[in-house]
Structure formats: C-alpha cells, structure tokens
Amino acid sequence: MTDYDPRIVALYDDDNPDGPDHAYVRRLADEVGARSIIDVGCGTGILTVTLASSGRRVVGVDPSAAMLAYARRRPEGDSVEWIHGDSRNIPPGRFDLAVMTSNVAQHIPDPQWQRTLVDIHRALRDGGVLVFESRNPAVRAWETWVSSEPTTRQTAHGALREWTEIELLGCGVVRLIAHNVFEDSGNHVVESETLVFRDREAIEEQLHEAGFTVDAVHGDWDGSAFTENSRLVIVRARRG
C-alpha cells in the first residue's frame, strides 16, 4: 500500500477521537480478564495505549509505517509492542483478546480477509475473544461521503481544503478517494482506499469457516441488538 502522508496522520485522532467503540473494547478487556491483547490495524494507537496496564501484554500491528511512527511517540507508547505488518506478523503467544476497530475489517479485501481471520484464530488461546465492527451495507453509508463543495479547516500546516469522491467497484466494494490540498504550499495529497461492505450473514459465515463461534452481534456500541437498519455490524466471537 502507499503510506499515509504524515500531515494527514497527525489529524487522524481529531477526526476519529476516543469514543464509545473504544470504551466498549476496554470494558470487554476487563470483562474477559485479558492479560494479553493484539490490536490488528492499530493505526495511531489511540486505543492501543489505553489497553496497556500493569502486567498486561499489548501488541499493536499496522501496515502503515507513518501511523506506527505516530503511535510510538504517544505518552505510554513504550508500554506497547508495535509491529509493522499485518496479521501474518502477529508474534508468537496465545492472546486472550484480539480487536479491530475503526472499521479495519473493511480495509482488508478478500481473500486476505479470510486469511486474517485464520491468522487471528491461530494467535488466540482456546476461548480467546475477537471483537470488530463493519458498516452495515444495507445503510449505504458511502452515499453520504460525497460533498457538493470542498470544506476548509485550519491545521498545524495551515489551511487544508478537503473533498471526497467515491467509485462503486462492484457489489459491496467502494473506492474512497480523499483529496487534501494544503493551501499554503498548494500540495495536493490524494489518498485512495478500497472498502469492502460485508453483510452480517457473510461475516458470520467467514468467521465459522475460520474456526470461530459467534457469541453476539450488536448494532451499536451500547450493546443493542443488530437490526437490518443498524449502522454497524459489531461482532464478538471466540476461538472454541
């Protein structure tokens, strides 16, 4: 993949702050008594560092060197083991909990997604828990991502003008093209992401094929039941 521009990475936490998704994961870690946690697609580590506590092993894995460089500079960043790579680079050990937040699952195309589930299953202890979320394709969130006019905001690098385009590549596959123009320099940064929207049935089938048992599917981080109109598909599964 082409890595992220560090100036964009520095804005990631403002655009994706700590919220109910992270609170859900922290409660779950305490609930299952997790002493070892793997955060797959940890990004800037905004959640990862909060999972690290005395005696708990926390590993953050991400394919973006720019994201990991930011994560390592965080306060308490030295309490996490940061790994540049993907699920194939998960270190040896049997983890109690594996997490993927910020719709990481949608950034992993097939068949790499199926391999990722197998890799995580292998890394978990018997009874170990996996939790992640994905956007419900029935809600068609991508239709709200295109703005009619660019927006501008102030950053540490001056005014930043932004707009988004989308391309529908097939059933459930959307390319998101984000334009970022730093007005002071005129530097135009274009970042392209391909997202895969999987419905609940497909997700559960893929988990079963990887050896997981699905324990719960929620439609929101408050634990409410999933419905056809839920914005998210939040899955809790275990190796069993």
PDB file of C-alpha atoms in Angstrom:
ATOM      1  CA  MET A   1       0.000   0.000   0.000  1.00  0.00           C
ATOM      2  CA  THR A   2       1.047   3.629  -0.445  1.00  0.00           C
ATOM      3  CA  ASP A   3       1.600   5.008   3.039  1.00  0.00           C
ATOM      4  CA  TYR A   4      -0.275   7.943   4.517  1.00  0.00           C
ATOM      5  CA  ASP A   5       1.082  11.472   4.429  1.00  0.00           C
ATOM      6  CA  PRO A   6       2.333  12.268   7.977  1.00  0.00           C
ATOM      7  CA  ARG A   7       0.414  15.561   7.915  1.00  0.00           C
ATOM      8  CA  ILE A   8      -2.825  13.620   7.434  1.00  0.00           C
ATOM      9  CA  VAL A   9      -1.848  11.097  10.098  1.00  0.00           C
ATOM     10  CA  ALA A  10      -1.461  13.958  12.581  1.00  0.00           C
ATOM     11  CA  LEU A  11      -5.133  14.832  12.026  1.00  0.00           C
ATOM     12  CA  TYR A  12      -6.397  11.270  12.433  1.00  0.00           C
ATOM     13  CA  ASP A  13      -7.168  11.455  16.154  1.00  0.00           C
ATOM     14  CA  ASP A  14      -9.164  14.662  15.716  1.00  0.00           C
ATOM     15  CA  ASP A  15     -11.244  13.004  13.021  1.00  0.00           C
ATOM     16  CA  ASN A  16     -11.503   9.693  14.897  1.00  0.00           C
ATOM     17  CA  PRO A  17     -11.447  10.508  18.628  1.00  0.00           C
ATOM     18  CA  ASP A  18     -11.686   8.155  21.549  1.00  0.00           C
ATOM     19  CA  GLY A  19     -15.360   7.264  21.876  1.00  0.00           C
ATOM     20  CA  PRO A  20     -17.932   4.561  22.622  1.00  0.00           C
ATOM     21  CA  ASP A  21     -16.182   1.985  20.441  1.00  0.00           C
ATOM     22  CA  HIS A  22     -13.005   2.272  22.482  1.00  0.00           C
ATOM     23  CA  ALA A  23     -14.964   2.262  25.746  1.00  0.00           C
ATOM     24  CA  TYR A  24     -16.689  -0.954  24.617  1.00  0.00           C
ATOM     25  CA  VAL A  25     -13.328  -2.633  23.948  1.00  0.00           C
ATOM     26  CA  ARG A  26     -11.855  -1.518  27.269  1.00  0.00           C
ATOM     27  CA  ARG A  27     -14.893  -2.901  29.147  1.00  0.00           C
ATOM     28  CA  LEU A  28     -14.631  -6.149  27.212  1.00  0.00           C
ATOM     29  CA  ALA A  29     -10.922  -6.482  28.029  1.00  0.00           C
ATOM     30  CA  ASP A  30     -11.752  -6.151  31.721  1.00  0.00           C
ATOM     31  CA  GLU A  31     -14.761  -8.461  31.425  1.00  0.00           C
ATOM     32  CA  VAL A  32     -12.767 -11.342  29.934  1.00  0.00           C
ATOM     33  CA  GLY A  33      -9.790 -10.688  32.201  1.00  0.00           C
ATOM     34  CA  ALA A  34      -7.482 -10.204  29.233  1.00  0.00           C
ATOM     35  CA  ARG A  35      -3.796 -10.289  30.120  1.00  0.00           C
ATOM     36  CA  SER A  36      -2.636 -10.271  26.508  1.00  0.00           C
ATOM     37  CA  ILE A  37      -4.239  -8.259  23.684  1.00  0.00           C
ATOM     38  CA  ILE A  38      -3.498  -7.910  19.974  1.00  0.00           C
ATOM     39  CA  ASP A  39      -4.797  -4.785  18.197  1.00  0.00           C
ATOM     40  CA  VAL A  40      -4.846  -5.568  14.474  1.00  0.00           C
ATOM     41  CA  GLY A  41      -4.819  -2.391  12.375  1.00  0.00           C
ATOM     42  CA  CYS A  42      -3.958  -0.281  15.406  1.00  0.00           C
ATOM     43  CA  GLY A  43      -3.373   2.915  13.386  1.00  0.00           C
ATOM     44  CA  THR A  44      -2.128   5.789  15.537  1.00  0.00           C
ATOM     45  CA  GLY A  45      -2.536   3.684  18.673  1.00  0.00           C
ATOM     46  CA  ILE A  46      -5.184   5.931  20.210  1.00  0.00           C
ATOM     47  CA  LEU A  47      -6.988   2.888  21.634  1.00  0.00           C
ATOM     48  CA  THR A  48      -3.981   0.589  21.934  1.00  0.00           C
ATOM     49  CA  VAL A  49      -2.120   2.556  24.575  1.00  0.00           C
ATOM     50  CA  THR A  50      -5.222   2.736  26.785  1.00  0.00           C
ATOM     51  CA  LEU A  51      -5.386  -1.069  26.871  1.00  0.00           C
ATOM     52  CA  ALA A  52      -1.880  -1.349  28.318  1.00  0.00           C
ATOM     53  CA  SER A  53      -1.847  -1.729  32.090  1.00  0.00           C
ATOM     54  CA  SER A  54       0.460  -3.230  34.664  1.00  0.00           C
ATOM     55  CA  GLY A  55       1.269  -6.793  33.749  1.00  0.00           C
ATOM     56  CA  ARG A  56      -0.817  -6.784  30.555  1.00  0.00           C
ATOM     57  CA  ARG A  57       0.879  -7.513  27.225  1.00  0.00           C
ATOM     58  CA  VAL A  58      -0.454  -5.343  24.394  1.00  0.00           C
ATOM     59  CA  VAL A  59       0.697  -5.641  20.776  1.00  0.00           C
ATOM     60  CA  GLY A  60      -0.296  -3.213  18.027  1.00  0.00           C
ATOM     61  CA  VAL A  61       0.087  -4.282  14.389  1.00  0.00           C
ATOM     62  CA  ASP A  62      -0.378  -1.983  11.404  1.00  0.00           C
ATOM     63  CA  PRO A  63       0.815  -1.914   7.761  1.00  0.00           C
ATOM     64  CA  SER A  64       1.391   1.863   7.867  1.00  0.00           C
ATOM     65  CA  ALA A  65       4.859   2.960   8.964  1.00  0.00           C
ATOM     66  CA  ALA A  66       3.597   6.542   9.246  1.00  0.00           C
ATOM     67  CA  MET A  67       0.798   5.519  11.614  1.00  0.00           C
ATOM     68  CA  LEU A  68       3.164   3.462  13.767  1.00  0.00           C
ATOM     69  CA  ALA A  69       5.702   6.291  13.944  1.00  0.00           C
ATOM     70  CA  TYR A  70       2.952   8.473  15.397  1.00  0.00           C
ATOM     71  CA  ALA A  71       1.842   5.701  17.774  1.00  0.00           C
ATOM     72  CA  ARG A  72       5.338   5.201  19.145  1.00  0.00           C
ATOM     73  CA  ARG A  73       5.564   8.884  20.101  1.00  0.00           C
ATOM     74  CA  ARG A  74       2.435   8.734  22.248  1.00  0.00           C
ATOM     75  CA  PRO A  75       2.660   9.069  26.018  1.00  0.00           C
ATOM     76  CA  GLU A  76       2.885   5.479  27.276  1.00  0.00           C
ATOM     77  CA  GLY A  77       3.772   4.398  23.746  1.00  0.00           C
ATOM     78  CA  ASP A  78       6.686   2.413  25.116  1.00  0.00           C
ATOM     79  CA  SER A  79       4.240   0.184  27.008  1.00  0.00           C
ATOM     80  CA  VAL A  80       3.055  -1.349  23.707  1.00  0.00           C
ATOM     81  CA  GLU A  81       4.883  -3.664  21.331  1.00  0.00           C
ATOM     82  CA  TRP A  82       4.456  -2.059  17.879  1.00  0.00           C
ATOM     83  CA  ILE A  83       4.800  -4.235  14.790  1.00  0.00           C
ATOM     84  CA  HIS A  84       4.920  -3.050  11.190  1.00  0.00           C
ATOM     85  CA  GLY A  85       2.919  -5.537   9.145  1.00  0.00           C
ATOM     86  CA  ASP A  86      -0.388  -7.364   9.101  1.00  0.00           C
ATOM     87  CA  SER A  87      -1.914 -10.450  10.724  1.00  0.00           C
ATOM     88  CA  ARG A  88       0.897 -12.609   9.346  1.00  0.00           C
ATOM     89  CA  ASN A  89       3.292 -10.713  11.609  1.00  0.00           C
ATOM     90  CA  ILE A  90       1.449 -11.347  14.880  1.00  0.00           C
ATOM     91  CA  PRO A  91       4.173 -12.508  17.302  1.00  0.00           C
ATOM     92  CA  PRO A  92       4.159 -15.914  18.991  1.00  0.00           C
ATOM     93  CA  GLY A  93       1.999 -16.400  22.042  1.00  0.00           C
ATOM     94  CA  ARG A  94      -1.586 -17.133  22.889  1.00  0.00           C
ATOM     95  CA  PHE A  95      -3.594 -13.920  23.193  1.00  0.00           C
ATOM     96  CA  ASP A  96      -6.731 -13.529  25.294  1.00  0.00           C
ATOM     97  CA  LEU A  97      -8.301 -10.806  23.137  1.00  0.00           C
ATOM     98  CA  ALA A  98      -7.963  -9.585  19.557  1.00  0.00           C
ATOM     99  CA  VAL A  99      -9.516  -6.304  18.455  1.00  0.00           C
ATOM    100  CA  MET A 100     -10.044  -4.474  15.168  1.00  0.00           C
ATOM    101  CA  THR A 101     -11.668  -1.045  15.468  1.00  0.00           C
ATOM    102  CA  SER A 102     -12.343   1.918  13.157  1.00  0.00           C
ATOM    103  CA  ASN A 103     -13.814  -0.433  10.543  1.00  0.00           C
ATOM    104  CA  VAL A 104     -10.412  -2.038   9.937  1.00  0.00           C
ATOM    105  CA  ALA A 105     -12.215  -5.126   8.644  1.00  0.00           C
ATOM    106  CA  GLN A 106     -13.487  -3.149   5.656  1.00  0.00           C
ATOM    107  CA  HIS A 107      -9.955  -2.206   4.601  1.00  0.00           C
ATOM    108  CA  ILE A 108      -8.997  -5.864   4.128  1.00  0.00           C
ATOM    109  CA  PRO A 109     -10.167  -7.310   0.793  1.00  0.00           C
ATOM    110  CA  ASP A 110     -10.971 -10.922   0.033  1.00  0.00           C
ATOM    111  CA  PRO A 111      -9.197 -13.343   0.218  1.00  0.00           C
ATOM    112  CA  GLN A 112      -6.817 -11.510   2.576  1.00  0.00           C
ATOM    113  CA  TRP A 113      -9.739 -11.025   4.957  1.00  0.00           C
ATOM    114  CA  GLN A 114     -10.288 -14.775   5.280  1.00  0.00           C
ATOM    115  CA  ARG A 115      -6.548 -15.240   5.874  1.00  0.00           C
ATOM    116  CA  THR A 116      -6.625 -12.527   8.524  1.00  0.00           C
ATOM    117  CA  LEU A 117      -9.359 -14.363  10.431  1.00  0.00           C
ATOM    118  CA  VAL A 118      -7.366 -17.598  10.276  1.00  0.00           C
ATOM    119  CA  ASP A 119      -4.221 -15.810  11.492  1.00  0.00           C
ATOM    120  CA  ILE A 120      -6.089 -14.253  14.421  1.00  0.00           C
ATOM    121  CA  HIS A 121      -7.718 -17.579  15.291  1.00  0.00           C
ATOM    122  CA  ARG A 122      -4.259 -19.147  15.425  1.00  0.00           C
ATOM    123  CA  ALA A 123      -2.974 -16.363  17.679  1.00  0.00           C
ATOM    124  CA  LEU A 124      -5.765 -16.651  20.262  1.00  0.00           C
ATOM    125  CA  ARG A 125      -5.841 -19.101  23.134  1.00  0.00           C
ATOM    126  CA  ASP A 126      -8.750 -21.532  23.365  1.00  0.00           C
ATOM    127  CA  GLY A 127     -11.708 -19.415  24.432  1.00  0.00           C
ATOM    128  CA  GLY A 128      -9.929 -16.223  23.346  1.00  0.00           C
ATOM    129  CA  VAL A 129     -12.199 -13.436  22.085  1.00  0.00           C
ATOM    130  CA  LEU A 130     -12.227 -11.437  18.847  1.00  0.00           C
ATOM    131  CA  VAL A 131     -14.236  -8.225  18.506  1.00  0.00           C
ATOM    132  CA  PHE A 132     -14.586  -5.953  15.477  1.00  0.00           C
ATOM    133  CA  GLU A 133     -17.118  -3.856  13.608  1.00  0.00           C
ATOM    134  CA  SER A 134     -18.060  -3.236   9.997  1.00  0.00           C
ATOM    135  CA  ARG A 135     -20.572  -0.874   8.441  1.00  0.00           C
ATOM    136  CA  ASN A 136     -23.909  -2.427   7.524  1.00  0.00           C
ATOM    137  CA  PRO A 137     -24.086  -2.343   3.690  1.00  0.00           C
ATOM    138  CA  ALA A 138     -27.891  -2.021   3.806  1.00  0.00           C
ATOM    139  CA  VAL A 139     -27.498   1.526   5.177  1.00  0.00           C
ATOM    140  CA  ARG A 140     -25.332   2.552   2.175  1.00  0.00           C
ATOM    141  CA  ALA A 141     -23.110   4.913   4.198  1.00  0.00           C
ATOM    142  CA  TRP A 142     -20.965   5.734   1.153  1.00  0.00           C
ATOM    143  CA  GLU A 143     -23.817   7.805  -0.280  1.00  0.00           C
ATOM    144  CA  THR A 144     -23.236  10.410   2.458  1.00  0.00           C
ATOM    145  CA  TRP A 145     -19.483  10.723   1.925  1.00  0.00           C
ATOM    146  CA  VAL A 146     -19.529  12.851  -1.221  1.00  0.00           C
ATOM    147  CA  SER A 147     -19.755  16.574  -0.512  1.00  0.00           C
ATOM    148  CA  SER A 148     -21.072  19.041  -3.080  1.00  0.00           C
ATOM    149  CA  GLU A 149     -18.399  21.600  -2.172  1.00  0.00           C
ATOM    150  CA  PRO A 150     -14.907  21.294  -0.644  1.00  0.00           C
ATOM    151  CA  THR A 151     -14.528  22.246   3.004  1.00  0.00           C
ATOM    152  CA  THR A 152     -11.572  24.070   4.554  1.00  0.00           C
ATOM    153  CA  ARG A 153     -10.153  23.872   8.068  1.00  0.00           C
ATOM    154  CA  GLN A 154      -7.088  25.158   9.856  1.00  0.00           C
ATOM    155  CA  THR A 155      -4.292  22.743  10.757  1.00  0.00           C
ATOM    156  CA  ALA A 156      -0.729  22.961  12.064  1.00  0.00           C
ATOM    157  CA  HIS A 157       0.300  23.113   8.398  1.00  0.00           C
ATOM    158  CA  GLY A 158      -2.080  25.936   7.514  1.00  0.00           C
ATOM    159  CA  ALA A 159      -5.431  25.817   5.753  1.00  0.00           C
ATOM    160  CA  LEU A 160      -6.448  22.407   4.449  1.00  0.00           C
ATOM    161  CA  ARG A 161      -9.080  22.127   1.712  1.00  0.00           C
ATOM    162  CA  GLU A 162     -10.775  18.712   1.511  1.00  0.00           C
ATOM    163  CA  TRP A 163     -13.305  16.848  -0.605  1.00  0.00           C
ATOM    164  CA  THR A 164     -14.190  13.229  -1.295  1.00  0.00           C
ATOM    165  CA  GLU A 165     -15.143  11.172  -4.331  1.00  0.00           C
ATOM    166  CA  ILE A 166     -16.375   7.597  -4.458  1.00  0.00           C
ATOM    167  CA  GLU A 167     -16.359   4.875  -7.099  1.00  0.00           C
ATOM    168  CA  LEU A 168     -18.592   1.816  -6.920  1.00  0.00           C
ATOM    169  CA  LEU A 169     -16.394  -1.107  -7.945  1.00  0.00           C
ATOM    170  CA  GLY A 170     -18.897  -3.900  -7.543  1.00  0.00           C
ATOM    171  CA  CYS A 171     -21.296  -5.449  -5.086  1.00  0.00           C
ATOM    172  CA  GLY A 172     -20.289  -4.142  -1.677  1.00  0.00           C
ATOM    173  CA  VAL A 173     -16.946  -2.710  -2.828  1.00  0.00           C
ATOM    174  CA  VAL A 174     -16.382   1.054  -2.790  1.00  0.00           C
ATOM    175  CA  ARG A 175     -13.279   3.103  -3.572  1.00  0.00           C
ATOM    176  CA  LEU A 176     -12.977   6.225  -1.437  1.00  0.00           C
ATOM    177  CA  ILE A 177     -10.801   8.961  -2.928  1.00  0.00           C
ATOM    178  CA  ALA A 178      -9.920  11.726  -0.463  1.00  0.00           C
ATOM    179  CA  HIS A 179      -8.450  14.984  -1.768  1.00  0.00           C
ATOM    180  CA  ASN A 180      -6.393  17.137   0.603  1.00  0.00           C
ATOM    181  CA  VAL A 181      -4.964  20.451  -0.598  1.00  0.00           C
ATOM    182  CA  PHE A 182      -2.593  22.307   1.744  1.00  0.00           C
ATOM    183  CA  GLU A 183      -3.346  25.860   0.691  1.00  0.00           C
ATOM    184  CA  ASP A 184      -0.065  27.428   1.850  1.00  0.00           C
ATOM    185  CA  SER A 185       2.051  25.164  -0.345  1.00  0.00           C
ATOM    186  CA  GLY A 186      -0.537  24.108  -2.905  1.00  0.00           C
ATOM    187  CA  ASN A 187       0.436  20.498  -2.188  1.00  0.00           C
ATOM    188  CA  HIS A 188      -2.412  18.218  -3.302  1.00  0.00           C
ATOM    189  CA  VAL A 189      -2.439  14.883  -1.449  1.00  0.00           C
ATOM    190  CA  VAL A 190      -4.757  12.196  -2.828  1.00  0.00           C
ATOM    191  CA  GLU A 191      -5.436   9.117  -0.726  1.00  0.00           C
ATOM    192  CA  SER A 192      -7.373   6.177  -2.135  1.00  0.00           C
ATOM    193  CA  GLU A 193      -8.943   3.452  -0.006  1.00  0.00           C
ATOM    194  CA  THR A 194     -10.947   0.456  -1.188  1.00  0.00           C
ATOM    195  CA  LEU A 195     -13.577  -0.596   1.336  1.00  0.00           C
ATOM    196  CA  VAL A 196     -15.490  -3.877   1.410  1.00  0.00           C
ATOM    197  CA  PHE A 197     -19.013  -3.845   2.853  1.00  0.00           C
ATOM    198  CA  ARG A 198     -19.958  -7.323   4.128  1.00  0.00           C
ATOM    199  CA  ASP A 199     -23.388  -8.132   5.499  1.00  0.00           C
ATOM    200  CA  ARG A 200     -23.971  -9.956   8.766  1.00  0.00           C
ATOM    201  CA  GLU A 201     -24.552 -13.309   7.112  1.00  0.00           C
ATOM    202  CA  ALA A 202     -21.292 -13.159   5.147  1.00  0.00           C
ATOM    203  CA  ILE A 203     -19.314 -12.104   8.217  1.00  0.00           C
ATOM    204  CA  GLU A 204     -20.709 -14.909  10.350  1.00  0.00           C
ATOM    205  CA  GLU A 205     -20.083 -17.489   7.631  1.00  0.00           C
ATOM    206  CA  GLN A 206     -16.471 -16.352   7.231  1.00  0.00           C
ATOM    207  CA  LEU A 207     -15.925 -16.492  10.986  1.00  0.00           C
ATOM    208  CA  HIS A 208     -17.303 -20.023  11.187  1.00  0.00           C
ATOM    209  CA  GLU A 209     -15.050 -21.096   8.316  1.00  0.00           C
ATOM    210  CA  ALA A 210     -12.049 -19.712  10.229  1.00  0.00           C
ATOM    211  CA  GLY A 211     -12.982 -21.737  13.320  1.00  0.00           C
ATOM    212  CA  PHE A 212     -14.753 -19.087  15.408  1.00  0.00           C
ATOM    213  CA  THR A 213     -18.007 -19.302  17.325  1.00  0.00           C
ATOM    214  CA  VAL A 214     -20.075 -16.110  17.140  1.00  0.00           C
ATOM    215  CA  ASP A 215     -21.281 -15.140  20.615  1.00  0.00           C
ATOM    216  CA  ALA A 216     -23.018 -11.827  19.890  1.00  0.00           C
ATOM    217  CA  VAL A 217     -23.840  -9.398  17.099  1.00  0.00           C
ATOM    218  CA  HIS A 218     -24.743  -5.836  18.095  1.00  0.00           C
ATOM    219  CA  GLY A 219     -25.981  -2.889  16.101  1.00  0.00           C
ATOM    220  CA  ASP A 220     -24.409  -0.221  18.310  1.00  0.00           C
ATOM    221  CA  TRP A 221     -21.706   0.147  20.942  1.00  0.00           C
ATOM    222  CA  ASP A 222     -24.339   0.329  23.675  1.00  0.00           C
ATOM    223  CA  GLY A 223     -24.946  -3.390  23.158  1.00  0.00           C
ATOM    224  CA  SER A 224     -28.303  -3.027  21.443  1.00  0.00           C
ATOM    225  CA  ALA A 225     -29.381  -5.834  19.139  1.00  0.00           C
ATOM    226  CA  PHE A 226     -28.500  -5.737  15.463  1.00  0.00           C
ATOM    227  CA  THR A 227     -31.367  -4.948  13.075  1.00  0.00           C
ATOM    228  CA  GLU A 228     -31.494  -4.570   9.307  1.00  0.00           C
ATOM    229  CA  ASN A 229     -31.325  -0.794   9.775  1.00  0.00           C
ATOM    230  CA  SER A 230     -28.385  -0.776  12.196  1.00  0.00           C
ATOM    231  CA  ARG A 231     -25.483   1.407  11.118  1.00  0.00           C
ATOM    232  CA  LEU A 232     -22.909  -1.129  12.280  1.00  0.00           C
ATOM    233  CA  VAL A 233     -22.391  -4.868  12.493  1.00  0.00           C
ATOM    234  CA  ILE A 234     -20.458  -5.349  15.749  1.00  0.00           C
ATOM    235  CA  VAL A 235     -19.298  -8.919  16.220  1.00  0.00           C
ATOM    236  CA  ARG A 236     -17.978 -10.711  19.275  1.00  0.00           C
ATOM    237  CA  ALA A 237     -16.618 -14.189  18.535  1.00  0.00           C
ATOM    238  CA  ARG A 238     -14.374 -16.684  20.280  1.00  0.00           C
ATOM    239  CA  ARG A 239     -11.970 -19.426  19.472  1.00  0.00           C
ATOM    240  CA  GLY A 240     -13.635 -22.537  20.778  1.00  0.00           C
TER     241      GLY A 240
END
